[in-house]
mmCIF file of C-alpha atoms and ligand atoms in Angstrom:
data_model
loop_
_atom_site.group_PDB
_atom_site.id
_atom_site.type_symbol
_atom_site.label_atom_id
_atom_site.label_comp_id
_atom_site.label_asym_id
_atom_site.label_seq_id
_atom_site.Cartn_x
_atom_site.Cartn_y
_atom_site.Cartn_z
ATOM 1 C CA MET G 1470 106.850 49.331 -72.486
ATOM 2 C CA LYS G 1471 106.953 48.933 -68.732
ATOM 3 C CA ILE G 1472 103.579 49.547 -67.013
ATOM 4 C CA PRO G 1473 102.016 48.868 -63.608
ATOM 5 C CA ALA G 1474 99.118 46.412 -63.569
ATOM 6 C CA ALA G 1475 97.007 44.664 -60.962
ATOM 7 C CA VAL G 1476 97.908 40.969 -60.959
ATOM 8 C CA LEU G 1477 96.080 38.051 -59.455
ATOM 9 C CA PHE G 1478 98.354 35.127 -58.343
ATOM 10 C CA GLY G 1479 95.710 32.724 -56.898
ATOM 11 C CA VAL G 1480 92.270 31.983 -55.681
ATOM 12 C CA LYS G 1481 91.228 34.118 -52.711
ATOM 13 C CA GLU G 1482 94.203 36.485 -52.921
ATOM 14 C CA ASP G 1483 94.400 40.188 -53.075
ATOM 15 C CA TYR G 1484 95.526 41.753 -56.394
ATOM 16 C CA ARG G 1485 99.079 42.865 -56.345
ATOM 17 C CA ILE G 1486 100.550 45.786 -58.361
ATOM 18 C CA GLU G 1487 103.366 44.639 -60.485
ATOM 19 C CA GLU G 1488 105.598 46.078 -63.234
ATOM 20 C CA ILE G 1489 104.663 44.364 -66.395
ATOM 21 C CA GLU G 1490 106.411 44.378 -69.880
ATOM 22 C CA LEU G 1491 103.658 45.221 -72.532
ATOM 23 C CA ASP G 1492 104.406 44.521 -76.179
ATOM 24 C CA PRO G 1493 103.673 46.964 -79.084
ATOM 25 C CA PRO G 1494 100.780 45.968 -81.226
ATOM 26 C CA ASN G 1495 100.834 43.056 -83.978
ATOM 27 C CA PRO G 1496 99.583 44.156 -87.426
ATOM 28 C CA HIS G 1497 95.918 43.680 -86.250
ATOM 29 C CA GLU G 1498 96.212 45.131 -82.711
ATOM 30 C CA VAL G 1499 96.311 48.501 -80.972
ATOM 31 C CA THR G 1500 97.743 49.828 -77.856
ATOM 32 C CA VAL G 1501 95.476 51.922 -75.724
ATOM 33 C CA LYS G 1502 96.438 54.210 -72.886
ATOM 34 C CA LEU G 1503 93.472 53.638 -70.414
ATOM 35 C CA ALA G 1504 91.548 56.463 -68.784
ATOM 36 C CA ALA G 1505 89.587 54.287 -66.557
ATOM 37 C CA SER G 1506 88.395 50.586 -65.717
ATOM 38 C CA GLY G 1507 85.195 49.778 -63.908
ATOM 39 C CA LEU G 1508 85.113 47.179 -61.063
ATOM 40 C CA CYS G 1509 82.750 44.619 -62.488
ATOM 41 C CA HIS G 1510 81.748 41.524 -60.434
ATOM 42 C CA SER G 1511 82.765 39.290 -63.240
ATOM 43 C CA ASP G 1512 86.606 39.409 -62.492
ATOM 44 C CA ASP G 1513 85.653 38.434 -58.812
ATOM 45 C CA HIS G 1514 84.512 34.991 -59.724
ATOM 46 C CA SER G 1515 88.086 34.202 -60.654
ATOM 47 C CA VAL G 1516 89.146 35.608 -57.233
ATOM 48 C CA THR G 1517 86.727 33.291 -55.538
ATOM 49 C CA GLY G 1518 87.547 30.353 -57.779
ATOM 50 C CA ASP G 1519 84.020 29.898 -59.109
ATOM 51 C CA VAL G 1520 85.271 30.522 -62.456
ATOM 52 C CA PRO G 1521 88.854 29.197 -62.734
ATOM 53 C CA CYS G 1522 91.376 30.887 -64.736
ATOM 54 C CA PRO G 1523 95.177 30.561 -65.401
ATOM 55 C CA PHE G 1524 97.313 32.407 -62.781
ATOM 56 C CA PRO G 1525 98.913 34.700 -62.753
ATOM 57 C CA ILE G 1526 96.593 37.029 -64.663
ATOM 58 C CA ILE G 1527 96.136 40.678 -65.032
ATOM 59 C CA GLY G 1528 92.421 41.605 -64.233
ATOM 60 C CA GLY G 1529 89.989 44.039 -65.621
ATOM 61 C CA HIS G 1530 87.713 44.097 -68.815
ATOM 62 C CA GLU G 1531 85.518 47.304 -68.395
ATOM 63 C CA GLY G 1532 87.778 49.991 -69.914
ATOM 64 C CA ALA G 1533 88.018 53.086 -72.171
ATOM 65 C CA GLY G 1534 91.030 55.093 -73.346
ATOM 66 C CA VAL G 1535 93.049 56.743 -76.155
ATOM 67 C CA VAL G 1536 94.851 54.752 -78.920
ATOM 68 C CA THR G 1537 98.595 55.357 -78.678
ATOM 69 C CA GLU G 1538 99.784 53.060 -81.454
ATOM 70 C CA VAL G 1539 98.261 51.015 -84.166
ATOM 71 C CA GLY G 1540 99.235 47.806 -85.991
ATOM 72 C CA SER G 1541 100.403 47.990 -89.577
ATOM 73 C CA GLN G 1542 97.163 46.378 -90.892
ATOM 74 C CA VAL G 1543 94.652 48.259 -88.785
ATOM 75 C CA THR G 1544 92.624 50.636 -90.894
ATOM 76 C CA ALA G 1545 89.625 51.570 -88.636
ATOM 77 C CA LEU G 1546 91.593 53.148 -85.923
ATOM 78 C CA LYS G 1547 94.257 55.692 -85.526
ATOM 79 C CA GLU G 1548 96.665 57.158 -82.924
ATOM 80 C CA GLY G 1549 94.559 59.588 -80.682
ATOM 81 C CA ASP G 1550 91.172 57.994 -81.316
ATOM 82 C CA HIS G 1551 88.990 57.602 -78.174
ATOM 83 C CA VAL G 1552 88.021 54.051 -77.771
ATOM 84 C CA LEU G 1553 85.961 51.691 -75.647
ATOM 85 C CA LEU G 1554 86.950 48.139 -75.152
ATOM 86 C CA HIS G 1555 84.532 45.161 -75.040
ATOM 87 C CA PRO G 1556 85.218 41.734 -73.562
ATOM 88 C CA VAL G 1557 83.670 39.732 -76.337
ATOM 89 C CA PRO G 1558 85.588 40.061 -79.667
ATOM 90 C CA ASN G 1559 83.766 40.977 -82.929
ATOM 91 C CA CYS G 1560 85.985 39.157 -85.519
ATOM 92 C CA GLY G 1561 83.384 39.979 -88.326
ATOM 93 C CA GLU G 1562 83.957 36.635 -89.954
ATOM 94 C CA CYS G 1563 82.536 33.764 -87.905
ATOM 95 C CA ARG G 1564 78.859 32.736 -88.390
ATOM 96 C CA TRP G 1565 77.811 34.552 -85.193
ATOM 97 C CA CYS G 1566 79.471 37.834 -86.175
ATOM 98 C CA VAL G 1567 78.067 37.893 -89.777
ATOM 99 C CA SER G 1568 74.701 37.197 -88.433
ATOM 100 C CA GLY G 1569 74.725 40.277 -86.166
ATOM 101 C CA ARG G 1570 75.275 38.279 -82.971
ATOM 102 C CA ALA G 1571 78.932 39.408 -82.133
ATOM 103 C CA ASN G 1572 78.331 38.724 -78.479
ATOM 104 C CA LEU G 1573 78.727 35.037 -79.418
ATOM 105 C CA CYS G 1574 81.850 35.473 -81.561
ATOM 106 C CA ASP G 1575 83.915 32.210 -81.762
ATOM 107 C CA ASN G 1576 86.880 33.938 -80.598
ATOM 108 C CA GLY G 1577 85.037 34.490 -77.309
ATOM 109 C CA ALA G 1578 86.198 30.819 -76.625
ATOM 110 C CA PHE G 1579 89.606 32.307 -75.555
ATOM 111 C CA ALA G 1580 88.197 34.653 -73.001
ATOM 112 C CA LEU G 1581 89.479 32.989 -70.048
ATOM 113 C CA THR G 1582 92.859 31.633 -71.422
ATOM 114 C CA GLY G 1583 94.645 35.019 -71.042
ATOM 115 C CA TYR G 1584 96.351 34.596 -74.362
ATOM 116 C CA ALA G 1585 95.334 35.842 -77.936
ATOM 117 C CA PRO G 1586 93.437 33.514 -80.290
ATOM 118 C CA ASP G 1587 96.794 32.567 -81.988
ATOM 119 C CA GLY G 1588 98.117 31.356 -78.764
ATOM 120 C CA THR G 1589 100.553 34.211 -78.080
ATOM 121 C CA TYR G 1590 100.904 36.559 -75.186
ATOM 122 C CA ARG G 1591 101.410 40.319 -75.168
ATOM 123 C CA ARG G 1592 102.606 40.790 -71.641
ATOM 124 C CA ARG G 1593 105.500 39.518 -69.530
ATOM 125 C CA LEU G 1594 106.044 39.488 -65.706
ATOM 126 C CA ASN G 1595 109.667 39.004 -64.671
ATOM 127 C CA GLY G 1596 110.376 37.607 -68.208
ATOM 128 C CA GLU G 1597 107.577 34.997 -68.150
ATOM 129 C CA ASN G 1598 104.367 35.359 -70.377
ATOM 130 C CA ILE G 1599 101.463 36.484 -68.281
ATOM 131 C CA GLY G 1600 97.673 36.473 -69.498
ATOM 132 C CA ALA G 1601 95.145 39.267 -69.431
ATOM 133 C CA TYR G 1602 91.551 38.693 -68.314
ATOM 134 C CA VAL G 1603 89.404 38.416 -71.597
ATOM 135 C CA GLN G 1604 92.511 39.583 -73.479
ATOM 136 C CA LEU G 1605 91.885 43.108 -72.142
ATOM 137 C CA GLY G 1606 93.592 43.407 -68.754
ATOM 138 C CA THR G 1607 92.296 46.882 -68.099
ATOM 139 C CA PHE G 1608 93.677 46.888 -64.364
ATOM 140 C CA ALA G 1609 96.722 48.480 -65.865
ATOM 141 C CA THR G 1610 97.766 51.944 -67.340
ATOM 142 C CA HIS G 1611 97.943 50.551 -71.071
ATOM 143 C CA THR G 1612 96.692 47.451 -72.815
ATOM 144 C CA THR G 1613 97.611 46.043 -76.301
ATOM 145 C CA VAL G 1614 94.537 44.452 -77.771
ATOM 146 C CA SER G 1615 92.915 43.056 -80.994
ATOM 147 C CA GLU G 1616 91.307 45.692 -83.173
ATOM 148 C CA THR G 1617 88.247 43.194 -82.812
ATOM 149 C CA GLN G 1618 87.706 44.319 -79.266
ATOM 150 C CA VAL G 1619 87.838 48.107 -79.750
ATOM 151 C CA VAL G 1620 85.278 50.613 -80.787
ATOM 152 C CA LYS G 1621 85.953 54.267 -81.607
ATOM 153 C CA ILE G 1622 83.746 56.754 -79.649
ATOM 154 C CA PRO G 1623 83.005 60.496 -80.087
ATOM 155 C CA GLU G 1624 85.419 62.731 -78.228
ATOM 156 C CA ASP G 1625 82.801 64.775 -76.352
ATOM 157 C CA ILE G 1626 81.925 61.772 -74.135
ATOM 158 C CA PRO G 1627 84.002 61.759 -70.921
ATOM 159 C CA LEU G 1628 86.181 58.599 -71.290
ATOM 160 C CA GLN G 1629 86.028 57.855 -67.614
ATOM 161 C CA THR G 1630 82.242 57.709 -67.760
ATOM 162 C CA ALA G 1631 82.240 55.756 -71.021
ATOM 163 C CA ALA G 1632 84.179 53.022 -69.402
ATOM 164 C CA LEU G 1633 81.097 51.787 -67.839
ATOM 165 C CA ILE G 1634 79.472 51.067 -71.131
ATOM 166 C CA GLY G 1635 82.415 48.576 -71.790
ATOM 167 C CA CYS G 1636 80.610 45.821 -69.835
ATOM 168 C CA GLY G 1637 78.122 46.384 -66.996
ATOM 169 C CA VAL G 1638 75.990 49.183 -68.628
ATOM 170 C CA THR G 1639 75.739 47.419 -72.104
ATOM 171 C CA THR G 1640 75.053 43.974 -70.313
ATOM 172 C CA GLY G 1641 72.188 45.171 -67.958
ATOM 173 C CA PHE G 1642 70.722 47.596 -70.557
ATOM 174 C CA GLY G 1643 70.633 44.778 -73.105
ATOM 175 C CA ALA G 1644 69.240 42.374 -70.678
ATOM 176 C CA ALA G 1645 66.124 44.449 -70.474
ATOM 177 C CA THR G 1646 65.932 45.954 -73.989
ATOM 178 C CA LYS G 1647 67.343 43.172 -76.110
ATOM 179 C CA VAL G 1648 67.026 39.932 -74.327
ATOM 180 C CA ALA G 1649 63.761 40.406 -72.650
ATOM 181 C CA ASP G 1650 62.604 43.015 -75.235
ATOM 182 C CA VAL G 1651 60.600 45.043 -72.436
ATOM 183 C CA LYS G 1652 57.597 46.564 -74.067
ATOM 184 C CA PRO G 1653 55.549 49.770 -72.803
ATOM 185 C CA GLY G 1654 53.533 48.873 -69.898
ATOM 186 C CA ASP G 1655 55.423 45.701 -68.828
ATOM 187 C CA VAL G 1656 55.984 44.817 -65.264
ATOM 188 C CA VAL G 1657 59.729 44.226 -64.739
ATOM 189 C CA VAL G 1658 61.540 42.916 -61.627
ATOM 190 C CA VAL G 1659 65.428 43.181 -61.463
ATOM 191 C CA VAL G 1660 66.916 40.915 -58.855
ATOM 192 C CA GLY G 1661 70.204 42.331 -57.641
ATOM 193 C CA VAL G 1662 70.871 46.034 -58.235
ATOM 194 C CA GLY G 1663 74.722 46.655 -58.467
ATOM 195 C CA GLY G 1664 76.172 47.957 -61.615
ATOM 196 C CA VAL G 1665 74.563 45.610 -63.965
ATOM 197 C CA GLY G 1666 71.145 45.390 -62.229
ATOM 198 C CA THR G 1667 71.020 49.294 -62.153
ATOM 199 C CA SER G 1668 71.526 49.340 -65.856
ATOM 200 C CA ALA G 1669 68.861 46.774 -66.186
ATOM 201 C CA VAL G 1670 66.468 49.054 -64.289
ATOM 202 C CA GLN G 1671 67.396 51.970 -66.534
ATOM 203 C CA GLY G 1672 66.771 49.890 -69.665
ATOM 204 C CA ALA G 1673 63.303 48.825 -68.479
ATOM 205 C CA ARG G 1674 62.330 52.504 -67.603
ATOM 206 C CA ILE G 1675 63.692 53.723 -71.047
ATOM 207 C CA ALA G 1676 61.831 50.922 -72.798
ATOM 208 C CA GLY G 1677 58.566 52.067 -70.988
ATOM 209 C CA ALA G 1678 57.978 49.609 -68.330
ATOM 210 C CA SER G 1679 55.055 50.746 -66.088
ATOM 211 C CA THR G 1680 56.336 49.168 -62.939
ATOM 212 C CA VAL G 1681 60.082 48.355 -62.135
ATOM 213 C CA VAL G 1682 60.759 46.481 -58.940
ATOM 214 C CA ALA G 1683 64.239 46.441 -57.688
ATOM 215 C CA VAL G 1684 64.952 43.558 -55.509
ATOM 216 C CA GLU G 1685 68.068 43.899 -53.266
ATOM 217 C CA PRO G 1686 68.982 43.192 -49.694
ATOM 218 C CA LEU G 1687 71.169 46.325 -49.350
ATOM 219 C CA GLN G 1688 69.445 49.374 -48.335
ATOM 220 C CA PHE G 1689 71.662 51.864 -50.118
ATOM 221 C CA ARG G 1690 71.345 50.033 -53.383
ATOM 222 C CA ARG G 1691 67.553 49.809 -53.114
ATOM 223 C CA GLU G 1692 67.305 53.553 -52.553
ATOM 224 C CA PHE G 1693 69.624 54.188 -55.392
ATOM 225 C CA ALA G 1694 67.542 52.043 -57.722
ATOM 226 C CA LEU G 1695 64.527 54.434 -57.042
ATOM 227 C CA THR G 1696 66.683 57.334 -58.708
ATOM 228 C CA MET G 1697 67.388 55.240 -61.700
ATOM 229 C CA GLY G 1698 63.817 54.291 -62.561
ATOM 230 C CA ALA G 1699 62.620 51.586 -60.202
ATOM 231 C CA THR G 1700 59.032 52.352 -59.062
ATOM 232 C CA HIS G 1701 59.046 49.804 -56.063
ATOM 233 C CA THR G 1702 61.697 47.992 -54.037
ATOM 234 C CA ALA G 1703 61.815 44.860 -52.087
ATOM 235 C CA ALA G 1704 64.567 43.433 -49.890
ATOM 236 C CA SER G 1705 64.147 39.672 -51.058
ATOM 237 C CA VAL G 1706 62.507 37.788 -53.745
ATOM 238 C CA ASP G 1707 59.877 36.506 -51.364
ATOM 239 C CA GLU G 1708 58.977 40.078 -50.457
ATOM 240 C CA ALA G 1709 58.851 40.971 -54.113
ATOM 241 C CA THR G 1710 56.582 38.033 -54.798
ATOM 242 C CA ASP G 1711 53.989 39.419 -52.458
ATOM 243 C CA LEU G 1712 54.437 42.861 -53.713
ATOM 244 C CA VAL G 1713 54.037 41.890 -57.452
ATOM 245 C CA ARG G 1714 51.208 39.516 -56.739
ATOM 246 C CA GLU G 1715 49.155 42.373 -55.182
ATOM 247 C CA ALA G 1716 50.258 45.057 -57.726
ATOM 248 C CA THR G 1717 49.334 42.700 -60.676
ATOM 249 C CA ARG G 1718 46.250 41.136 -59.095
ATOM 250 C CA GLY G 1719 47.940 37.696 -59.217
ATOM 251 C CA VAL G 1720 49.144 37.966 -62.828
ATOM 252 C CA MET G 1721 52.873 38.516 -61.938
ATOM 253 C CA ALA G 1722 55.820 39.903 -63.791
ATOM 254 C CA ASP G 1723 56.238 40.120 -67.499
ATOM 255 C CA VAL G 1724 59.886 40.070 -67.108
ATOM 256 C CA VAL G 1725 62.302 39.012 -64.228
ATOM 257 C CA ILE G 1726 66.001 40.067 -64.825
ATOM 258 C CA VAL G 1727 68.432 38.138 -62.500
ATOM 259 C CA THR G 1728 71.573 40.274 -61.857
ATOM 260 C CA VAL G 1729 72.706 39.063 -58.400
ATOM 261 C CA GLY G 1730 76.394 38.758 -57.762
ATOM 262 C CA VAL G 1731 76.633 35.139 -57.707
ATOM 263 C CA LEU G 1732 73.858 32.790 -59.130
ATOM 264 C CA HIS G 1733 72.944 29.610 -57.284
ATOM 265 C CA GLY G 1734 70.448 27.109 -58.579
ATOM 266 C CA ASP G 1735 68.053 27.654 -55.661
ATOM 267 C CA LEU G 1736 67.209 31.141 -56.889
ATOM 268 C CA LEU G 1737 65.563 29.806 -60.038
ATOM 269 C CA ALA G 1738 62.211 28.303 -58.428
ATOM 270 C CA PRO G 1739 61.329 31.582 -56.654
ATOM 271 C CA VAL G 1740 62.306 33.542 -59.859
ATOM 272 C CA MET G 1741 60.060 31.484 -61.990
ATOM 273 C CA GLY G 1742 57.413 31.951 -59.298
ATOM 274 C CA LEU G 1743 57.648 35.794 -59.891
ATOM 275 C CA THR G 1744 57.312 35.313 -63.745
ATOM 276 C CA SER G 1745 53.800 35.574 -65.227
ATOM 277 C CA LYS G 1746 52.229 33.074 -67.594
ATOM 278 C CA GLY G 1747 54.032 33.661 -70.912
ATOM 279 C CA GLY G 1748 56.638 35.720 -69.131
ATOM 280 C CA LYS G 1749 60.386 35.727 -69.390
ATOM 281 C CA ALA G 1750 63.174 35.140 -66.860
ATOM 282 C CA VAL G 1751 66.462 36.543 -68.091
ATOM 283 C CA ILE G 1752 69.664 35.005 -66.317
ATOM 284 C CA THR G 1753 72.625 37.598 -66.440
ATOM 285 C CA SER G 1754 74.476 36.531 -63.367
ATOM 286 C CA VAL G 1755 77.328 34.237 -63.509
ATOM 287 C CA ALA G 1756 77.137 31.044 -61.529
ATOM 288 C CA PRO G 1757 80.114 28.781 -60.232
ATOM 289 C CA ILE G 1758 81.207 26.995 -63.226
ATOM 290 C CA ALA G 1759 80.689 23.531 -61.295
ATOM 291 C CA GLU G 1760 77.250 24.077 -60.385
ATOM 292 C CA THR G 1761 74.858 22.526 -62.727
ATOM 293 C CA THR G 1762 71.579 22.109 -60.986
ATOM 294 C CA ALA G 1763 68.425 24.100 -60.414
ATOM 295 C CA ALA G 1764 65.060 23.194 -59.188
ATOM 296 C CA VAL G 1765 62.351 24.441 -61.423
ATOM 297 C CA SER G 1766 58.746 23.251 -62.025
ATOM 298 C CA LEU G 1767 59.041 21.703 -65.409
ATOM 299 C CA PHE G 1768 55.046 21.440 -65.450
ATOM 300 C CA ASP G 1769 54.756 25.057 -64.818
ATOM 301 C CA LEU G 1770 57.532 25.936 -67.394
ATOM 302 C CA ALA G 1771 55.625 24.185 -70.214
ATOM 303 C CA MET G 1772 51.996 24.645 -69.153
ATOM 304 C CA SER G 1773 52.389 28.211 -68.272
ATOM 305 C CA ASN G 1774 54.484 28.943 -71.387
ATOM 306 C CA LYS G 1775 57.239 30.587 -69.408
ATOM 307 C CA ARG G 1776 60.657 31.236 -70.963
ATOM 308 C CA ILE G 1777 64.119 31.200 -69.377
ATOM 309 C CA TYR G 1778 66.843 33.198 -71.381
ATOM 310 C CA GLY G 1779 70.497 33.185 -70.664
ATOM 311 C CA HIS G 1780 72.761 35.774 -72.333
ATOM 312 C CA VAL G 1781 76.096 37.038 -72.532
ATOM 313 C CA PHE G 1782 76.908 40.873 -72.774
ATOM 314 C CA GLY G 1783 73.339 41.759 -73.211
ATOM 315 C CA GLU G 1784 73.282 40.402 -76.646
ATOM 316 C CA ALA G 1785 75.239 43.385 -77.812
ATOM 317 C CA ASN G 1786 76.692 44.201 -81.052
ATOM 318 C CA PRO G 1787 79.285 46.481 -79.644
ATOM 319 C CA ALA G 1788 79.576 49.250 -82.294
ATOM 320 C CA GLU G 1789 75.878 49.748 -82.706
ATOM 321 C CA ASP G 1790 74.898 49.251 -79.085
ATOM 322 C CA PHE G 1791 77.726 51.429 -77.810
ATOM 323 C CA ARG G 1792 76.357 54.162 -80.296
ATOM 324 C CA ARG G 1793 72.839 54.056 -79.039
ATOM 325 C CA LEU G 1794 73.954 54.101 -75.303
ATOM 326 C CA ILE G 1795 76.090 57.061 -76.006
ATOM 327 C CA GLU G 1796 73.165 58.822 -77.629
ATOM 328 C CA LEU G 1797 70.989 57.993 -74.573
ATOM 329 C CA TYR G 1798 73.717 59.362 -72.310
ATOM 330 C CA ARG G 1799 73.740 62.532 -74.344
ATOM 331 C CA THR G 1800 70.226 63.227 -73.983
ATOM 332 C CA GLY G 1801 70.265 62.520 -70.216
ATOM 333 C CA LEU G 1802 67.947 59.542 -70.323
ATOM 334 C CA LEU G 1803 70.760 57.063 -69.545
ATOM 335 C CA LYS G 1804 72.416 58.127 -66.198
ATOM 336 C CA LEU G 1805 76.087 56.992 -66.066
ATOM 337 C CA ASP G 1806 77.951 59.588 -63.945
ATOM 338 C CA GLU G 1807 75.464 58.878 -61.084
ATOM 339 C CA MET G 1808 76.475 55.260 -61.130
ATOM 340 C CA ILE G 1809 80.230 55.890 -60.511
ATOM 341 C CA THR G 1810 80.097 56.177 -56.625
ATOM 342 C CA THR G 1811 83.894 56.092 -55.876
ATOM 343 C CA ARG G 1812 87.064 56.591 -57.946
ATOM 344 C CA TYR G 1813 90.186 54.709 -57.006
ATOM 345 C CA SER G 1814 93.760 54.784 -58.075
ATOM 346 C CA LEU G 1815 95.136 51.371 -59.291
ATOM 347 C CA ASP G 1816 96.831 50.609 -55.924
ATOM 348 C CA GLN G 1817 93.459 50.940 -54.095
ATOM 349 C CA ILE G 1818 91.879 48.126 -56.151
ATOM 350 C CA ASN G 1819 91.350 45.585 -53.257
ATOM 351 C CA GLU G 1820 89.743 48.382 -51.327
ATOM 352 C CA GLY G 1821 87.385 48.925 -54.544
ATOM 353 C CA TYR G 1822 86.430 45.476 -54.602
ATOM 354 C CA ARG G 1823 85.641 45.178 -50.835
ATOM 355 C CA ALA G 1824 83.398 48.136 -51.431
ATOM 356 C CA MET G 1825 81.650 46.241 -54.210
ATOM 357 C CA HIS G 1826 81.057 43.340 -51.809
ATOM 358 C CA SER G 1827 79.812 45.437 -48.959
ATOM 359 C CA GLY G 1828 77.503 47.426 -51.361
ATOM 360 C CA ALA G 1829 79.094 50.794 -50.502
ATOM 361 C CA ASN G 1830 79.412 51.414 -54.184
ATOM 362 C CA ILE G 1831 77.147 51.023 -57.250
ATOM 363 C CA ARG G 1832 80.049 51.034 -59.532
ATOM 364 C CA GLY G 1833 83.718 51.691 -58.220
ATOM 365 C CA LEU G 1834 86.067 53.047 -60.978
ATOM 366 C CA ILE G 1835 89.853 52.916 -61.269
ATOM 367 C CA THR G 1836 90.986 55.932 -62.918
ATOM 368 C CA TYR G 1837 94.549 56.509 -64.610
ATOM 369 C CA ASP G 1838 95.982 59.926 -65.090
HETATM 370 N N1 NAD Y 2206 76.012 37.768 -68.620
HETATM 371 C C1 NAD Y 2206 77.021 38.482 -68.732
HETATM 372 O O1 NAD Y 2206 77.496 38.699 -69.918
HETATM 373 C C2 NAD Y 2206 77.407 39.378 -67.742
HETATM 374 C C3 NAD Y 2206 78.261 40.598 -67.795
HETATM 375 C C4 NAD Y 2206 78.726 41.223 -66.786
HETATM 376 C C5 NAD Y 2206 78.375 40.886 -65.437
HETATM 377 N N2 NAD Y 2206 77.668 39.751 -65.289
HETATM 378 C C6 NAD Y 2206 77.363 39.062 -63.981
HETATM 379 O O2 NAD Y 2206 76.268 39.901 -63.509
HETATM 380 C C7 NAD Y 2206 76.338 39.901 -62.147
HETATM 381 C C8 NAD Y 2206 76.089 41.184 -61.446
HETATM 382 O O3 NAD Y 2206 77.323 41.866 -61.649
HETATM 383 P P1 NAD Y 2206 77.597 43.392 -60.851
HETATM 384 O O4 NAD Y 2206 78.817 43.902 -61.243
HETATM 385 O O5 NAD Y 2206 76.337 44.144 -60.977
HETATM 386 O O6 NAD Y 2206 77.677 42.785 -59.308
HETATM 387 P P2 NAD Y 2206 77.400 43.533 -57.916
HETATM 388 O O7 NAD Y 2206 78.097 42.776 -56.809
HETATM 389 O O8 NAD Y 2206 77.830 45.035 -57.979
HETATM 390 O O9 NAD Y 2206 75.906 43.434 -57.665
HETATM 391 C C9 NAD Y 2206 75.176 42.316 -57.271
HETATM 392 C C10 NAD Y 2206 73.994 42.676 -56.505
HETATM 393 O O10 NAD Y 2206 73.183 41.532 -56.153
HETATM 394 C C11 NAD Y 2206 72.731 41.556 -54.763
HETATM 395 N N3 NAD Y 2206 72.242 40.249 -54.447
HETATM 396 C C12 NAD Y 2206 72.876 39.184 -54.142
HETATM 397 N N4 NAD Y 2206 72.086 38.113 -53.831
HETATM 398 C C13 NAD Y 2206 70.933 38.619 -53.909
HETATM 399 C C14 NAD Y 2206 69.433 38.048 -53.787
HETATM 400 N N5 NAD Y 2206 69.451 36.686 -53.559
HETATM 401 N N6 NAD Y 2206 68.411 38.747 -54.074
HETATM 402 C C15 NAD Y 2206 68.661 40.044 -54.542
HETATM 403 N N7 NAD Y 2206 69.815 40.557 -54.709
HETATM 404 C C16 NAD Y 2206 70.788 39.974 -54.311
HETATM 405 C C17 NAD Y 2206 73.926 42.092 -54.119
HETATM 406 O O11 NAD Y 2206 73.645 42.627 -52.721
HETATM 407 C C18 NAD Y 2206 74.476 43.177 -55.027
HETATM 408 O O12 NAD Y 2206 73.861 44.449 -54.676
HETATM 409 C C19 NAD Y 2206 77.554 39.062 -61.736
HETATM 410 O O13 NAD Y 2206 77.222 37.674 -61.509
HETATM 411 C C20 NAD Y 2206 78.423 39.298 -62.891
HETATM 412 O O14 NAD Y 2206 79.530 38.374 -63.059
HETATM 413 C C21 NAD Y 2206 77.227 38.974 -66.435
HETATM 414 ZN ZN1 ZN Y 2207 83.204 36.363 -84.752
HETATM 415 ZN ZN1 ZN Y 2208 81.883 42.799 -66.676
#
């Protein structure tokens, strides 16, 4: 099938819309007609070169749509099913999947190769194989993906809204509720409130945090965070440190969640300063792959019993966590429609990413007819 797709040809280039040849599904794959794809910051690390990937590549990994064709061995999905895609596979067989830690599935090792775990490609550009970001390539009208990256969802949930759950919402919400395990009455700080940070703020609110401080240099995003459950805002970590010190009489925050756009090592020391004795610092943000140093007081880390947690995809088990998030959306507790600030057509993708960088959006969404 010939489809339009947004293709990245090199570092610091714009996406270009190209006609791609998409294959039908292999026995354990499905083809999905996409309804929408969110503009997550993660794709952008390959645009800046912070996280290298093979070029050319079709971007996009936060998508939802309708199954149009199923492979001969697929039993859990059928044509017409509404589905959410997820960037981390759930093979159901590796030690991580069988122990309920699908976010660490061994097949995640192929995320940035562009090809399927068996080394084959499903897409071609001008007759040459072309990869898809985390095998999903949702910046296209259709995708052919492994059944291990697809979850069926109820049909009453608007597909365009559901797309956000495919990455940013699950990641931020899981950072608060699963990784940090926020408890009622906790003091939580979220550093950087774009799509992922806004979801962490919502997770903290729903988990019962008494204080949620949104730290963000951009005023629009600070104000938006107040509508999502933040009780206070600060324009910088330094400002938040004074605010939290006063609010907690020097105890500091039980949980600090880092969801800035690009993580650099120099942020870690002030983040640990914001964290209370016995508190947790949760690192969600992606750092440039070549950056390997961070200054942290090792004395304070041990003697104040502080903990630093990294995580991928909010420690999600996609099928179960998507079900919970959809229930929270149905009850009105989880706000998703409000997070979609602008909808774009595929050929407006570069405009959408510029709006992510300028902070004009919370989440920009590419929608398909
Ligand atoms: N761990 C995972 O599995 C996972 C999954 C999805 C996204 N991510 C990462 O999460 C991060 C956030 O993604 P997003 O889509 O929300 O990005 P975004 O660009 O929409 O939001 C990031 C926000 O951080 C703010 N910011 C930057 N520096 C700051 C600082 N020093 N202090 C306070 N705020 C600061 C920016 O102004 C911006 O509003 C990215 O690094 C992304 O790659 C990780
Ligand atoms: Zn697995
Ligand atoms: Zn993402």
